[in-house]
Amino acid sequence: MPGPMGHRGPAAERAKDFKGTLKKLIRYIAHERIALIVAIACAVISVVFNVVGPRVLGEATTELFNGIAAKVAGTGGIDFGRIGFILASLLCLYVTAAGFNFLQGWLMTGITQRVCYRMRREIIEKVDRMPLGYFETNSVGDVLSRITNDVDTLGQSLNQSVTQLITSVTQIIGVTVMMVSVSAVLAGITFLTIPVSLVLVVVVVGSSQRYFRRQQTLLGRVDGLIEESFSGQSVIKVFNREARAVADFDVDNQRLYESGWKSQFFSGLMQPLMNFVANLAYVAVVIVGAFLAVAGTITLGDIQAFMQYVRNFTQPITQLSQVSNMLQQLSAAAERVFEFLDEAEEGPDAETPALPACKGAVSFDHVRFGYVPNKTIIHDFSCNVEPGQTVAIVGPTGAGKTTLMKLLMRFYDVNAGSITVDGVDLRDYARDDLRRNFAMVLQDTWLFKGSVLENIRYGRADATDDEVRAAARAALADHFIQTLPGGYGFELNEDASNVSQGQKQLLTIARAFIADRPILILDEATSNVDTRTEERIQAAMDALMQGRTSFVIAHRLSTIRNADVILVLKDGDIVEKGTHEELLAAGGFYAELYNSQFAEGPEEE
């Protein structure tokens, strides 16, 4: 079901590679191996000291019981010195265990936060290396969810699951050794609960695994819908689609609720089930231990210690079940992050040959291109543009006008043919070096949160304040900037909604002025300003285009009358070529387009 702004519905769930993802994660955090080994060692030492504690406490209990019995029998008394020494030793054990536990917690927190920092950094760097096609086919909200929700989930799960896994396994081994040393009979009774515990873990974990996966996937979709609804509020309100937007959101939100409820329910189910098994073992140990104590084969302190060990034995089994759930969350989150990091990037970059300053000669030679196989948009496009020429590209929607400019900027590479700048194939340029020759003004303005000054300076980072103001004056933006509170220091908000659409366009034009590049691309650059302002901007554009190779894409044909050459595109091919007057005189497709725009009178100009 499409969302309010064309959001795709839920895709079929893909198979997940749990083991493969964990192996990849282990390799990813290998650079933290020293800190990780130290943290694990601290966790093991802490558990060992804690495991010895009940046995030491049992000795104190036995000493106290024997002292009371001797006092009653008149053969002795309670040795408080001995008991005090045992309790002091116990205190030292627990303090040492707490110290090592604190150290491992500090180390693991640092490890996980550094891993999350590195992942976020790599995701952002990956964004800069991704081809433009990725952003045209994927939800912004889903990508944001990978950076925020998935990385946070990964960090939290990694921090808890690693130490929990190590401490639980160590505790099970240590407690097992201590129980056998106390009483092999009671240990055997306790071990009978292991098969029951394992069956419960396998059943519950198997049920919860698929819900944790689905929860992470749906969280990304919900984030995408929220982002679309937020950015598209004006369109939603104009078409009275508020109810539909909420209904579409409710579909995925309901699925997320169901997956979240089921995953958390199964996760929470482990604790009461394991407590039930532990209580059964606890009761059995008390009964059998009482008979053994009466028979004199075990001391009272050993029974007390063993009862503590029973609790300490079932507790790590419960923790292991929880670790299993955390590992499912960890795997689901890590897999989504690695999926993004493994996405195909732009093709290998060339090493730009040593060239003189770009003059701006551009040649299209039998260019053929399609965004997807077997669906060609540009069929056989050829054109030579001399340095300093202004080339207007016109045609109906979908003719391939903007696509040509994307090819020129190497956002995509041609399927066949070639495009050259100053005789050098674009594919022989490093992308950064190629794009340093271009300035672009698009119909869809992009401004960031920051001052007006910073937004204009984005075109050239080393521009002085005076140069920024000069560029604004050339773009006819200085007057409105001076009327803003704070002038050039006025802060634009996140989506620059605190200035008008026309003012945003003027700022992007000023940015192109200050960039001062030899090749200029204007894609509907004046489409969002009124007719009177357009006339003033057109004069500034004429000055800007002087001495530069300029490509102008326009639907409003009145803005391209002075172009050196006009290319008329239809279905990806040039159907006409010439000046404004020549094309009108020919009475062909261009003349039809031009006359259709002014059929209602000259005021439309």
Short mmCIF file of C-alpha atoms in Angstrom, two decimals, residues 56-540:
data_model
loop_
_atom_site.label_atom_id
_atom_site.label_comp_id
_atom_site.label_asym_id
_atom_site.label_seq_id
_atom_site.Cartn_x
_atom_site.Cartn_y
_atom_site.Cartn_z
CA VAL A 56 33.51 -19.39 52.41
CA LEU A 57 30.23 -18.22 53.93
CA GLY A 58 29.29 -21.88 54.45
CA GLU A 59 32.47 -22.36 56.48
CA ALA A 60 31.42 -19.49 58.75
CA THR A 61 27.98 -21.05 59.18
CA THR A 62 29.52 -24.45 60.00
CA GLU A 63 31.94 -22.85 62.48
CA LEU A 64 29.07 -21.03 64.18
CA PHE A 65 26.89 -24.17 64.32
CA ASN A 66 29.72 -26.30 65.72
CA GLY A 67 30.51 -23.63 68.32
CA ILE A 68 26.87 -23.51 69.44
CA ALA A 69 26.73 -27.32 69.60
CA ALA A 70 29.97 -27.46 71.63
CA LYS A 71 28.69 -24.81 74.02
CA VAL A 72 25.45 -26.72 74.56
CA ALA A 73 27.42 -29.93 75.15
CA GLY A 74 29.75 -28.08 77.53
CA THR A 75 32.83 -29.05 75.54
CA GLY A 76 33.74 -25.64 74.18
CA GLY A 77 32.34 -22.40 72.80
CA ILE A 78 32.00 -20.19 69.72
CA ASP A 79 35.31 -19.09 68.17
CA PHE A 80 34.37 -15.52 67.14
CA GLY A 81 37.92 -14.81 66.06
CA ARG A 82 37.79 -17.61 63.54
CA ILE A 83 34.34 -16.53 62.33
CA GLY A 84 35.52 -12.90 62.04
CA PHE A 85 38.53 -13.94 59.97
CA ILE A 86 36.29 -15.95 57.61
CA LEU A 87 33.85 -13.05 57.19
CA ALA A 88 36.70 -10.58 56.60
CA SER A 89 38.06 -12.90 53.91
CA LEU A 90 34.57 -13.05 52.38
CA LEU A 91 34.37 -9.25 52.35
CA CYS A 92 37.72 -9.03 50.56
CA LEU A 93 36.50 -11.55 47.98
CA TYR A 94 33.36 -9.57 47.22
CA VAL A 95 35.14 -6.19 47.14
CA THR A 96 37.74 -7.59 44.71
CA ALA A 97 34.96 -9.10 42.56
CA ALA A 98 33.16 -5.74 42.50
CA GLY A 99 36.38 -3.96 41.46
CA PHE A 100 37.00 -6.29 38.53
CA ASN A 101 33.31 -6.07 37.56
CA PHE A 102 33.54 -2.27 37.54
CA LEU A 103 36.67 -2.41 35.38
CA GLN A 104 35.11 -4.74 32.82
CA GLY A 105 32.00 -2.53 32.67
CA TRP A 106 34.14 0.54 32.02
CA LEU A 107 36.11 -1.24 29.32
CA MET A 108 33.05 -2.69 27.56
CA THR A 109 31.27 0.66 27.55
CA GLY A 110 34.28 2.22 25.86
CA ILE A 111 34.52 -0.62 23.35
CA THR A 112 30.87 -0.47 22.33
CA GLN A 113 30.79 3.31 22.05
CA ARG A 114 33.92 3.30 19.89
CA VAL A 115 32.35 0.64 17.67
CA CYS A 116 29.16 2.71 17.34
CA TYR A 117 31.22 5.84 16.63
CA ARG A 118 33.14 4.02 13.93
CA MET A 119 29.98 2.61 12.38
CA ARG A 120 28.24 5.99 12.23
CA ARG A 121 31.37 7.51 10.71
CA GLU A 122 31.60 4.76 8.10
CA ILE A 123 27.91 5.10 7.24
CA ILE A 124 28.28 8.83 6.67
CA GLU A 125 31.41 8.28 4.59
CA LYS A 126 29.55 5.56 2.69
CA VAL A 127 26.76 8.02 1.89
CA ASP A 128 29.29 10.21 0.08
CA ARG A 129 30.47 7.25 -1.99
CA MET A 130 27.03 5.95 -2.93
CA PRO A 131 25.74 6.43 -6.47
CA LEU A 132 22.90 8.88 -6.91
CA GLY A 133 20.63 6.03 -7.97
CA TYR A 134 20.62 4.60 -4.44
CA PHE A 135 19.08 7.75 -2.98
CA GLU A 136 16.49 7.86 -5.74
CA THR A 137 15.27 4.34 -4.96
CA ASN A 138 15.54 4.06 -1.16
CA SER A 139 13.61 5.62 1.69
CA VAL A 140 15.40 8.37 3.60
CA GLY A 141 13.77 7.17 6.82
CA ASP A 142 15.13 3.66 6.38
CA VAL A 143 18.69 4.93 5.96
CA LEU A 144 18.26 7.19 9.01
CA SER A 145 16.95 4.22 10.99
CA ARG A 146 20.11 2.27 10.19
CA ILE A 147 22.27 5.16 11.43
CA THR A 148 20.27 5.76 14.63
CA ASN A 149 18.07 2.85 15.74
CA ASP A 150 20.15 -0.02 14.39
CA VAL A 151 23.51 1.32 15.55
CA ASP A 152 22.08 2.12 19.01
CA THR A 153 20.52 -1.35 19.26
CA LEU A 154 23.79 -2.91 18.17
CA GLY A 155 25.75 -0.95 20.77
CA GLN A 156 23.41 -1.75 23.64
CA SER A 157 23.13 -5.44 22.73
CA LEU A 158 26.89 -5.78 22.21
CA ASN A 159 27.66 -4.16 25.58
CA GLN A 160 25.28 -6.42 27.46
CA SER A 161 25.54 -9.68 25.53
CA VAL A 162 29.34 -10.10 25.46
CA THR A 163 29.96 -9.71 29.18
CA GLN A 164 26.73 -11.50 30.03
CA LEU A 165 27.71 -14.45 27.86
CA ILE A 166 31.20 -14.70 29.35
CA THR A 167 30.07 -14.28 32.95
CA SER A 168 27.18 -16.73 32.54
CA VAL A 169 29.36 -19.46 31.03
CA THR A 170 32.09 -18.86 33.63
CA GLN A 171 29.53 -18.93 36.43
CA ILE A 172 27.99 -22.18 35.20
CA ILE A 173 31.41 -23.84 35.05
CA GLY A 174 32.54 -22.43 38.40
CA VAL A 175 29.31 -23.25 40.20
CA THR A 176 29.31 -26.77 38.73
CA VAL A 177 32.82 -27.39 40.09
CA MET A 178 31.87 -26.03 43.51
CA MET A 179 28.63 -28.05 43.72
CA VAL A 180 30.39 -31.30 42.83
CA SER A 181 33.06 -30.56 45.44
CA VAL A 182 30.35 -30.02 48.07
CA SER A 183 28.11 -32.98 47.26
CA ALA A 184 28.02 -35.14 44.15
CA VAL A 185 24.52 -36.37 45.07
CA LEU A 186 22.99 -32.93 45.37
CA ALA A 187 24.87 -31.82 42.23
CA GLY A 188 23.34 -34.73 40.30
CA ILE A 189 19.84 -33.71 41.39
CA THR A 190 20.48 -30.12 40.26
CA PHE A 191 21.84 -31.23 36.86
CA LEU A 192 18.57 -33.02 36.13
CA THR A 193 17.02 -29.58 35.54
CA ILE A 194 19.45 -28.79 32.69
CA PRO A 195 17.54 -30.70 29.94
CA VAL A 196 14.31 -28.98 30.96
CA SER A 197 16.02 -25.59 30.86
CA LEU A 198 17.59 -26.25 27.46
CA VAL A 199 14.27 -27.33 25.95
CA LEU A 200 12.62 -24.14 27.22
CA VAL A 201 15.46 -21.99 25.85
CA VAL A 202 15.33 -23.62 22.40
CA VAL A 203 11.56 -23.32 22.13
CA VAL A 204 11.30 -19.73 23.33
CA VAL A 205 14.32 -18.45 21.41
CA GLY A 206 13.17 -20.16 18.23
CA SER A 207 9.80 -18.44 18.55
CA SER A 208 11.19 -14.99 19.30
CA GLN A 209 13.96 -14.91 16.68
CA ARG A 210 11.79 -14.06 13.68
CA TYR A 211 9.93 -11.34 15.59
CA PHE A 212 13.14 -9.52 16.55
CA ARG A 213 14.21 -9.50 12.89
CA ARG A 214 10.86 -8.23 11.71
CA GLN A 215 10.81 -5.59 14.44
CA GLN A 216 14.06 -3.98 13.18
CA THR A 217 12.86 -4.02 9.56
CA LEU A 218 9.49 -2.50 10.39
CA LEU A 219 11.12 0.15 12.58
CA GLY A 220 12.95 1.42 9.49
CA ARG A 221 9.70 1.53 7.50
CA VAL A 222 7.87 3.40 10.24
CA ASP A 223 10.70 5.94 10.41
CA GLY A 224 10.42 6.35 6.64
CA LEU A 225 6.69 7.06 6.85
CA ILE A 226 7.20 9.58 9.64
CA GLU A 227 9.88 11.37 7.62
CA GLU A 228 7.64 11.46 4.55
CA SER A 229 4.65 12.73 6.49
CA PHE A 230 6.74 15.42 8.18
CA SER A 231 8.35 16.69 4.97
CA GLY A 232 5.15 16.42 2.94
CA GLN A 233 2.71 18.07 5.35
CA SER A 234 1.80 20.88 2.96
CA VAL A 235 0.90 18.42 0.19
CA ILE A 236 -0.99 16.16 2.59
CA LYS A 237 -3.07 19.05 3.89
CA VAL A 238 -3.77 20.53 0.45
CA PHE A 239 -5.23 17.24 -0.78
CA ASN A 240 -6.99 16.48 2.52
CA ARG A 241 -5.05 13.25 2.91
CA GLU A 242 -4.47 13.48 6.65
CA ALA A 243 -6.73 10.51 7.37
CA ARG A 244 -5.10 8.44 4.61
CA ALA A 245 -1.62 9.32 5.87
CA VAL A 246 -2.56 8.18 9.38
CA ALA A 247 -4.22 5.03 7.98
CA ASP A 248 -1.12 4.14 5.96
CA PHE A 249 1.04 4.74 9.02
CA ASP A 250 -1.26 2.58 11.16
CA VAL A 251 -0.69 -0.40 8.86
CA ASP A 252 3.06 -0.55 9.48
CA ASN A 253 2.70 0.72 13.05
CA GLN A 254 0.30 -2.16 13.79
CA ARG A 255 2.76 -4.64 12.31
CA LEU A 256 5.54 -3.09 14.41
CA TYR A 257 3.33 -3.31 17.51
CA GLU A 258 2.61 -7.00 16.88
CA SER A 259 6.26 -7.87 16.24
CA GLY A 260 7.44 -5.82 19.22
CA TRP A 261 4.79 -7.31 21.51
CA LYS A 262 5.57 -10.88 20.53
CA SER A 263 9.35 -10.44 20.68
CA GLN A 264 9.19 -8.81 24.11
CA PHE A 265 6.63 -11.33 25.37
CA PHE A 266 8.78 -14.32 24.44
CA SER A 267 11.84 -12.54 25.79
CA GLY A 268 10.10 -11.86 29.11
CA LEU A 269 8.71 -15.38 29.28
CA MET A 270 12.13 -16.86 29.94
CA GLN A 271 12.51 -15.36 33.42
CA PRO A 272 9.38 -16.89 35.03
CA LEU A 273 9.94 -20.23 33.30
CA MET A 274 13.54 -20.49 34.47
CA ASN A 275 12.54 -19.39 37.98
CA PHE A 276 10.01 -22.21 38.04
CA VAL A 277 12.69 -24.74 37.10
CA ALA A 278 15.05 -23.23 39.69
CA ASN A 279 12.42 -23.53 42.43
CA LEU A 280 11.92 -27.20 41.59
CA ALA A 281 15.66 -27.82 41.98
CA TYR A 282 15.72 -25.71 45.13
CA VAL A 283 12.98 -27.79 46.78
CA ALA A 284 14.64 -31.07 45.78
CA VAL A 285 18.01 -29.97 47.20
CA VAL A 286 16.45 -28.92 50.51
CA ILE A 287 14.67 -32.25 50.94
CA VAL A 288 17.60 -34.48 50.00
CA GLY A 289 20.08 -32.24 51.84
CA ALA A 290 18.07 -32.57 55.04
CA PHE A 291 18.35 -36.36 54.88
CA LEU A 292 22.09 -36.17 54.18
CA ALA A 293 22.62 -33.76 57.09
CA VAL A 294 20.75 -36.11 59.44
CA ALA A 295 22.91 -38.95 58.19
CA GLY A 296 26.01 -36.86 58.94
CA THR A 297 27.38 -36.98 55.38
CA ILE A 298 27.16 -33.22 54.88
CA THR A 299 27.49 -30.19 57.16
CA LEU A 300 24.91 -27.48 57.69
CA GLY A 301 27.23 -24.88 56.15
CA ASP A 302 27.63 -27.01 53.04
CA ILE A 303 23.84 -27.23 52.67
CA GLN A 304 23.57 -23.48 52.98
CA ALA A 305 26.36 -22.98 50.41
CA PHE A 306 24.81 -25.52 48.07
CA MET A 307 21.41 -23.79 48.21
CA GLN A 308 23.12 -20.58 47.14
CA TYR A 309 24.88 -22.46 44.35
CA VAL A 310 21.54 -23.79 43.12
CA ARG A 311 20.36 -20.19 42.68
CA ASN A 312 23.68 -19.25 41.14
CA PHE A 313 23.44 -22.23 38.78
CA THR A 314 19.99 -21.49 37.36
CA GLN A 315 20.56 -17.74 37.18
CA PRO A 316 23.20 -17.90 34.40
CA ILE A 317 21.00 -20.31 32.44
CA THR A 318 18.28 -17.66 32.56
CA GLN A 319 20.84 -15.04 31.59
CA LEU A 320 21.98 -17.16 28.66
CA SER A 321 18.41 -17.25 27.37
CA GLN A 322 18.31 -13.46 27.63
CA VAL A 323 21.69 -13.27 25.90
CA SER A 324 20.23 -15.34 23.11
CA ASN A 325 17.47 -12.77 22.64
CA MET A 326 20.01 -9.93 22.74
CA LEU A 327 22.10 -11.73 20.15
CA GLN A 328 19.04 -11.92 17.90
CA GLN A 329 18.55 -8.18 18.23
CA LEU A 330 22.28 -7.65 17.75
CA SER A 331 22.31 -9.79 14.62
CA ALA A 332 19.23 -8.13 13.12
CA ALA A 333 20.63 -4.64 13.73
CA ALA A 334 24.17 -5.50 12.61
CA GLU A 335 22.90 -7.15 9.45
CA ARG A 336 21.01 -4.02 8.42
CA VAL A 337 24.08 -1.87 9.07
CA PHE A 338 26.37 -4.22 7.14
CA GLU A 339 23.83 -4.42 4.31
CA PHE A 340 24.17 -0.68 3.87
CA LEU A 341 27.96 -0.69 4.23
CA ASP A 342 28.14 -3.48 1.61
CA GLU A 343 25.97 -1.64 -0.93
CA ALA A 344 27.56 -1.09 -4.33
CA GLU A 345 29.44 2.19 -4.51
CA GLU A 346 30.27 4.41 -7.43
CA GLY A 347 32.63 2.74 -9.88
CA PRO A 348 36.40 2.98 -9.47
CA ASP A 349 37.61 6.54 -9.86
CA ALA A 350 40.14 7.47 -12.49
CA GLU A 351 43.28 9.51 -11.93
CA THR A 352 42.79 12.83 -13.65
CA PRO A 353 45.51 13.49 -16.23
CA ALA A 354 47.52 16.71 -16.01
CA LEU A 355 45.36 19.26 -17.82
CA PRO A 356 45.36 23.02 -18.33
CA ALA A 357 42.54 25.08 -16.86
CA CYS A 358 39.16 23.88 -18.13
CA LYS A 359 37.89 25.87 -21.11
CA GLY A 360 34.41 24.33 -21.14
CA ALA A 361 34.26 22.48 -24.48
CA VAL A 362 31.71 19.67 -24.10
CA SER A 363 30.95 16.90 -26.57
CA PHE A 364 28.23 14.23 -26.48
CA ASP A 365 29.04 11.41 -28.89
CA HIS A 366 26.27 8.87 -29.59
CA VAL A 367 25.30 8.72 -25.91
CA ARG A 368 22.98 5.92 -24.89
CA PHE A 369 21.66 5.51 -21.35
CA GLY A 370 18.91 3.95 -19.22
CA TYR A 371 18.51 3.84 -15.44
CA VAL A 372 17.53 0.17 -15.61
CA PRO A 373 18.41 -2.49 -18.18
CA ASN A 374 16.15 -2.77 -21.23
CA LYS A 375 14.60 0.64 -20.57
CA THR A 376 16.61 3.20 -22.52
CA ILE A 377 15.89 6.89 -21.94
CA ILE A 378 18.65 8.48 -24.06
CA HIS A 379 18.84 6.59 -27.34
CA ASP A 380 21.48 8.24 -29.55
CA PHE A 381 22.41 11.74 -28.41
CA SER A 382 25.21 13.67 -30.09
CA CYS A 383 26.10 17.33 -29.68
CA ASN A 384 29.21 19.53 -29.65
CA VAL A 385 29.27 22.61 -27.41
CA GLU A 386 31.97 25.24 -27.85
CA PRO A 387 33.55 27.02 -24.85
CA GLY A 388 31.41 29.92 -23.69
CA GLN A 389 28.27 28.81 -25.54
CA THR A 390 24.85 28.87 -23.92
CA VAL A 391 22.92 25.71 -24.76
CA ALA A 392 19.24 25.48 -23.92
CA ILE A 393 17.69 22.03 -23.62
CA VAL A 394 13.92 21.86 -23.94
CA GLY A 395 11.31 19.19 -24.41
CA PRO A 396 8.33 17.55 -22.74
CA THR A 397 8.53 15.92 -19.33
CA GLY A 398 10.46 12.66 -19.49
CA ALA A 399 12.38 13.59 -22.63
CA GLY A 400 15.72 13.12 -20.83
CA LYS A 401 16.76 16.73 -20.17
CA THR A 402 17.77 16.35 -16.52
CA THR A 403 19.19 12.90 -17.22
CA LEU A 404 21.68 14.46 -19.64
CA MET A 405 22.91 16.79 -16.93
CA LYS A 406 23.28 13.89 -14.49
CA LEU A 407 25.42 12.13 -17.07
CA LEU A 408 27.47 15.29 -17.60
CA MET A 409 28.15 15.51 -13.86
CA ARG A 410 28.95 11.76 -13.78
CA PHE A 411 26.21 10.98 -11.31
CA TYR A 412 25.71 8.10 -13.71
CA ASP A 413 27.97 6.69 -16.43
CA VAL A 414 26.74 6.28 -19.99
CA ASN A 415 25.79 2.81 -21.22
CA ALA A 416 27.28 3.49 -24.64
CA GLY A 417 29.01 6.36 -26.43
CA SER A 418 30.98 9.01 -24.56
CA ILE A 419 30.91 12.50 -23.10
CA THR A 420 34.06 14.59 -23.11
CA VAL A 421 35.11 17.86 -21.49
CA ASP A 422 37.98 19.60 -23.29
CA GLY A 423 38.46 16.40 -25.26
CA VAL A 424 38.87 14.15 -22.19
CA ASP A 425 36.33 11.41 -21.54
CA LEU A 426 34.47 11.99 -18.28
CA ARG A 427 35.37 8.48 -17.16
CA ASP A 428 39.04 9.48 -17.30
CA TYR A 429 38.46 12.23 -14.72
CA ALA A 430 38.40 11.71 -10.99
CA ARG A 431 34.85 12.64 -10.04
CA ASP A 432 35.95 15.34 -7.61
CA ASP A 433 38.22 16.92 -10.23
CA LEU A 434 35.49 16.80 -12.86
CA ARG A 435 32.87 18.41 -10.63
CA ARG A 436 35.20 21.25 -9.67
CA ASN A 437 34.50 22.57 -13.16
CA PHE A 438 30.73 22.77 -12.63
CA ALA A 439 28.30 25.00 -10.79
CA MET A 440 24.68 23.96 -10.64
CA VAL A 441 21.38 25.59 -9.73
CA LEU A 442 18.47 23.18 -9.46
CA GLN A 443 14.73 23.60 -9.39
CA ASP A 444 14.68 21.82 -6.02
CA THR A 445 16.63 24.10 -3.72
CA TRP A 446 18.87 22.65 -1.00
CA LEU A 447 19.87 24.80 1.94
CA PHE A 448 21.12 23.64 5.31
CA LYS A 449 20.58 24.80 8.87
CA GLY A 450 22.91 27.75 9.32
CA SER A 451 23.34 31.40 8.47
CA VAL A 452 22.64 32.94 5.08
CA LEU A 453 26.35 33.74 4.87
CA GLU A 454 27.34 30.11 5.42
CA ASN A 455 24.81 28.83 2.88
CA ILE A 456 26.12 31.11 0.12
CA ARG A 457 29.75 30.40 1.05
CA TYR A 458 29.00 26.69 0.55
CA GLY A 459 29.84 27.33 -3.13
CA ARG A 460 33.44 28.26 -2.21
CA ALA A 461 34.66 27.62 1.31
CA ASP A 462 37.47 30.21 1.22
CA ALA A 463 35.26 33.11 0.06
CA THR A 464 35.48 36.28 2.15
CA ASP A 465 32.42 38.01 3.59
CA ASP A 466 32.79 40.77 0.99
CA GLU A 467 32.85 38.22 -1.82
CA VAL A 468 29.71 36.58 -0.42
CA ARG A 469 27.92 39.93 -0.37
CA ALA A 470 29.09 40.69 -3.92
CA ALA A 471 27.71 37.35 -5.10
CA ALA A 472 24.39 38.05 -3.35
CA ARG A 473 24.17 41.44 -5.07
CA ALA A 474 24.87 39.85 -8.46
CA ALA A 475 22.08 37.34 -7.81
CA LEU A 476 19.73 40.13 -6.72
CA ALA A 477 19.49 38.53 -3.28
CA ASP A 478 21.17 41.30 -1.28
CA HIS A 479 18.01 43.40 -0.90
CA PHE A 480 15.85 40.69 0.68
CA ILE A 481 18.79 39.47 2.82
CA GLN A 482 19.15 42.96 4.30
CA THR A 483 15.48 42.86 5.33
CA LEU A 484 15.94 39.63 7.33
CA PRO A 485 16.55 39.87 11.10
CA GLY A 486 20.33 39.81 11.38
CA GLY A 487 20.87 40.17 7.64
CA TYR A 488 23.58 37.78 6.44
CA GLY A 489 23.72 36.30 9.93
CA PHE A 490 20.06 35.23 9.77
CA GLU A 491 19.73 31.55 10.70
CA LEU A 492 17.86 29.31 8.28
CA ASN A 493 16.03 26.46 9.96
CA GLU A 494 16.43 22.79 9.06
CA ASP A 495 14.38 22.89 5.85
CA ALA A 496 14.80 26.65 5.25
CA SER A 497 11.05 27.12 5.63
CA ASN A 498 11.59 30.51 7.31
CA VAL A 499 12.28 32.09 3.89
CA SER A 500 10.12 31.93 0.77
CA GLN A 501 10.68 29.50 -2.08
CA GLY A 502 11.77 32.31 -4.37
CA GLN A 503 14.23 33.60 -1.78
CA LYS A 504 15.69 30.13 -1.40
CA GLN A 505 16.21 30.01 -5.15
CA LEU A 506 18.01 33.37 -5.08
CA LEU A 507 20.37 32.06 -2.40
CA THR A 508 21.26 29.00 -4.49
CA ILE A 509 21.89 31.29 -7.48
CA ALA A 510 24.21 33.41 -5.31
CA ARG A 511 25.98 30.20 -4.34
CA ALA A 512 26.58 29.47 -8.04
CA PHE A 513 27.91 33.01 -8.53
CA ILE A 514 30.50 32.64 -5.81
CA ALA A 515 31.58 29.18 -7.03
CA ASP A 516 32.81 30.81 -10.29
CA ARG A 517 33.11 27.59 -12.31
CA PRO A 518 33.74 27.39 -16.10
CA ILE A 519 30.64 25.26 -16.79
CA LEU A 520 27.21 26.19 -15.49
CA ILE A 521 24.07 24.05 -15.27
CA LEU A 522 20.74 25.77 -14.68
CA ASP A 523 17.92 23.27 -14.24
CA GLU A 524 14.68 25.28 -14.07
CA ALA A 525 16.64 27.81 -12.00
CA THR A 526 13.99 30.54 -12.19
CA SER A 527 10.91 28.34 -11.99
CA ASN A 528 10.08 29.28 -8.40
CA VAL A 529 10.12 33.07 -8.72
CA ASP A 530 7.48 35.45 -10.01
CA THR A 531 7.64 36.89 -13.53
CA ARG A 532 8.93 40.30 -12.48
CA THR A 533 11.70 38.84 -10.34
CA GLU A 534 12.47 36.39 -13.13
CA GLU A 535 13.23 39.27 -15.51
CA ARG A 536 15.70 40.77 -13.05
CA ILE A 537 17.32 37.39 -12.38
CA GLN A 538 17.55 36.70 -16.10
CA ALA A 539 19.71 39.80 -16.54
CA ALA A 540 21.96 38.59 -13.71
#
